[in-house]
CSV table of C-alpha atoms in Angstrom, one decimal:
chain,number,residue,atom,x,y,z
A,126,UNK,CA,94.8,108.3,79.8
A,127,UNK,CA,95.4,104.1,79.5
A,128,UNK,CA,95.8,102.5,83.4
A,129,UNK,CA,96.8,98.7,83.6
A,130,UNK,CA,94.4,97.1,85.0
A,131,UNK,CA,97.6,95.0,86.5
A,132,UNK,CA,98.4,97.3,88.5
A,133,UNK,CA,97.7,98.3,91.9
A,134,UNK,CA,97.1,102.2,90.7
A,135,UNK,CA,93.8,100.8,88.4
A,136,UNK,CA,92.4,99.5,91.8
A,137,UNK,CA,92.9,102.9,93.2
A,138,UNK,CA,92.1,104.7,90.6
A,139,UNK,CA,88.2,102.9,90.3
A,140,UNK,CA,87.7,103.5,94.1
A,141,UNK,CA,88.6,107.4,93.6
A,142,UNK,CA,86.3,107.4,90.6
A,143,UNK,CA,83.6,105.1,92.5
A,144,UNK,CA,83.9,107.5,95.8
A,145,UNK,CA,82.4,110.6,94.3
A,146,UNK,CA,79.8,112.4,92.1
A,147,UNK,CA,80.5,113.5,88.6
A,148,UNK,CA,80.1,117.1,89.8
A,149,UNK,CA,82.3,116.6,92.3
A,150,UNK,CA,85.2,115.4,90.0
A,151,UNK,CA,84.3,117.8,88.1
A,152,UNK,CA,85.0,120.5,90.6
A,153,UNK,CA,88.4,119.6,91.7
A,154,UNK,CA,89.0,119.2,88.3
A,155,UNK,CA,87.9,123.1,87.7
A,156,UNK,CA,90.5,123.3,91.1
A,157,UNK,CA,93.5,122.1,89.2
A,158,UNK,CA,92.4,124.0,86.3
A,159,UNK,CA,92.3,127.7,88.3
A,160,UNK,CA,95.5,126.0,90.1
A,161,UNK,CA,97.4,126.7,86.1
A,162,UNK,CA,96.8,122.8,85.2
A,163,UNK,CA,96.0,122.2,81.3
A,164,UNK,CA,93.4,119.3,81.3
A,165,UNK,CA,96.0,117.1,79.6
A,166,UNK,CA,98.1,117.7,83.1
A,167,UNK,CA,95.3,116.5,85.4
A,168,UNK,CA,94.3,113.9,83.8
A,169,UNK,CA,98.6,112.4,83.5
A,170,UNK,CA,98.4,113.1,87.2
A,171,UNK,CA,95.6,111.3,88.1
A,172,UNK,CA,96.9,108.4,86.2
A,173,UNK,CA,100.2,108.6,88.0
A,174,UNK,CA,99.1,109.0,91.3
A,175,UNK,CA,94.9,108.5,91.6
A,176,UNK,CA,94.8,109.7,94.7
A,177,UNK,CA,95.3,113.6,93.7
A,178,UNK,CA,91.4,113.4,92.8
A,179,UNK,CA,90.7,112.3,96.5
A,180,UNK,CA,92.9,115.3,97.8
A,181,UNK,CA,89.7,118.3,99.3
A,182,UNK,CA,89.5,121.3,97.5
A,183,UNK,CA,91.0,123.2,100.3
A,184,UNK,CA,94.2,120.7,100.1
A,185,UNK,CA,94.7,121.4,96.6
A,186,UNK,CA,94.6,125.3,97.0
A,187,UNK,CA,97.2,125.0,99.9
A,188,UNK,CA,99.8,123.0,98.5
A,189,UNK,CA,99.5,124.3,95.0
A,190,UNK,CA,99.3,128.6,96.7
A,191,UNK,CA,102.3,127.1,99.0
A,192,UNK,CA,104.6,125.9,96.4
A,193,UNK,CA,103.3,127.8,93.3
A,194,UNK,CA,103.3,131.6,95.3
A,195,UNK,CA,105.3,130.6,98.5
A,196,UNK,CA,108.1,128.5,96.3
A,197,UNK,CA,108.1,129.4,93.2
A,198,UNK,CA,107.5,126.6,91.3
A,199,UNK,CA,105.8,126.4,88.2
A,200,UNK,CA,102.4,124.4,88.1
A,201,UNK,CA,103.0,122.6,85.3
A,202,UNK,CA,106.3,120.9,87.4
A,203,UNK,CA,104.0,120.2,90.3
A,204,UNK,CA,101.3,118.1,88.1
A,205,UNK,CA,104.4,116.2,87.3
A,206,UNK,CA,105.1,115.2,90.4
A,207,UNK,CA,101.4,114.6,91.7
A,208,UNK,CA,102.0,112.5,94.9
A,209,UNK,CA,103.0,115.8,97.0
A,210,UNK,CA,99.5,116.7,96.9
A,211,UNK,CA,99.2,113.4,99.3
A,212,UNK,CA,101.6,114.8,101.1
A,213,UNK,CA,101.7,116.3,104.6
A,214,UNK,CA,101.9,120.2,104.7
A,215,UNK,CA,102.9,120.5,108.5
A,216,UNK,CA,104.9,117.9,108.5
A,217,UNK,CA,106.6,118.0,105.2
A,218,UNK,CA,106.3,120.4,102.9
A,219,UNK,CA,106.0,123.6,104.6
A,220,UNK,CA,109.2,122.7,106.7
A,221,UNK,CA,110.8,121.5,103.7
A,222,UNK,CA,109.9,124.8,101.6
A,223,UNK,CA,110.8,127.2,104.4
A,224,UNK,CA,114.1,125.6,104.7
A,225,UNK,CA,115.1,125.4,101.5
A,226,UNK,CA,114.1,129.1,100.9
A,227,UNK,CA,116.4,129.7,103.9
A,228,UNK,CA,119.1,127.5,102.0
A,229,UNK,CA,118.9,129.5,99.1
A,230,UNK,CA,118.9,132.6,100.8
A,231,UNK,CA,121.6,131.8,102.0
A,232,UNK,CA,123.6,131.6,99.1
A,233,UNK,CA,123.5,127.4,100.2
A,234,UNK,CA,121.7,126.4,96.7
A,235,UNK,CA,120.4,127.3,93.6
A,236,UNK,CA,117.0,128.5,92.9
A,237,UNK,CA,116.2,125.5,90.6
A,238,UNK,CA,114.6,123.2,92.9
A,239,UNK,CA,112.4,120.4,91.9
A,240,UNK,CA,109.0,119.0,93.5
A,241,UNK,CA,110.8,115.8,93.7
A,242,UNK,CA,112.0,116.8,97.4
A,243,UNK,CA,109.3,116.5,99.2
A,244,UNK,CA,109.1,113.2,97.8
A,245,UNK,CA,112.0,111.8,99.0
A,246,UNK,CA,112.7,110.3,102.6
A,247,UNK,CA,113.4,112.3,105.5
A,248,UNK,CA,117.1,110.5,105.8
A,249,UNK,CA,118.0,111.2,102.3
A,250,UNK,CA,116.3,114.9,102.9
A,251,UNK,CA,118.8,115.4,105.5
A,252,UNK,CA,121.6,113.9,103.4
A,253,UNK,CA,121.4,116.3,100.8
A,254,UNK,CA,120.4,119.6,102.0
A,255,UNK,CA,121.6,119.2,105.7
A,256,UNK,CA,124.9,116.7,106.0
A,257,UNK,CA,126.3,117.3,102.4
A,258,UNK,CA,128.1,121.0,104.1
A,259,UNK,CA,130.4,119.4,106.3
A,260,UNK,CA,129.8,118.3,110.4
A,261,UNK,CA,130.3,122.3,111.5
A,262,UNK,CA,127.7,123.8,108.8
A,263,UNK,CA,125.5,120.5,109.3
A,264,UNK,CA,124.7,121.1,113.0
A,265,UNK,CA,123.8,124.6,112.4
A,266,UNK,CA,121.3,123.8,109.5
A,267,UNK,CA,119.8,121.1,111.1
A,268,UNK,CA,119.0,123.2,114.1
A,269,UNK,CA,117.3,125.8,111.5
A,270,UNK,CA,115.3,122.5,110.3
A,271,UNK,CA,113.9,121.8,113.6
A,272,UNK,CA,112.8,124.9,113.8
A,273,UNK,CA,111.0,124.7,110.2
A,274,UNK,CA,109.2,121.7,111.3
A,275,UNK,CA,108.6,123.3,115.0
A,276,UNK,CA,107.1,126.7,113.2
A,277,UNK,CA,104.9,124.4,111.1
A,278,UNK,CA,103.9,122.2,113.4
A,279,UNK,CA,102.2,125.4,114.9
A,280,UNK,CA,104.7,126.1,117.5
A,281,UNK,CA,106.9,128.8,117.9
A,282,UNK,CA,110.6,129.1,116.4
């Protein structure tokens, strides 16, 4: 694991480090580990994205049990894709993974999505799993959006 010390991921990388106790680190890293994350994996994530060491216990076991058991994806492809453990799961990637499990029941998509879209803006989001089925289809599925983000938001759909 080499960070530049150049860069601004080195700064963050010595404050994660400098915030907490060796057993601490050492427990989230036994989290990743449970979570199906070889040690090489944790350690490239923490390069690429620090902050994934910052993330509570209880933040890693929700988003990896959400996308690993609720998605489908394999851990290995979430480790390389480590900022969507900074991510929001009300606001982002609940709504996001319900949806697109919608989608692809629906016959919308393929089952071979990628980490990388939760990642992405909420405009290009909408550009290619909302907008990209015509203005008729479009109005429907972005009504069954709303509704993700609504129902994860902790109201009612």
């Amino acid at each position: 694991m080499v960070f530049n010390p150049e860069r601004f991921d080195f700064v963050i990388a010595v404050c994660v480090l400098g915030s907490m106790s060796k057993s601490t680190w050492e427990r989230k890293f036994d989290v990743y580990n449970k979570c199906g994350w070889s040690e090489n994996e944790i350690l490239e994530a923490f390069r690429r994205n620090p902050v994934v060491m910052a993330c509570s216990e209880d933040k890693i076991k929700a988003v990896m049990d959400f996308l690993v058991n609720g998605m489908g994806f394999q851990a290995s492809s979430v480790a390389k894709q480590p900022h969507v453990l900074g991510l929001s799961m009300e606001k982002r990637i609940v709504p996001r993974g319900l949806f697109v499990k919608d989608l692809i029941s629906k016959g919308l998509l393929e089952k071979q999505m990628r980490p990388r879209m939760f990642r992405i803006t909420e405009k290009l989001f909408l550009k290619r799993f909302v907008y990209c089925y015509g203005e008729e289809k479009a109005s429907e599925l972005l009504k069954l959006y709303n509704e993700k983000l609504e129902l994860a938001a902790g109201g009612e759909a």
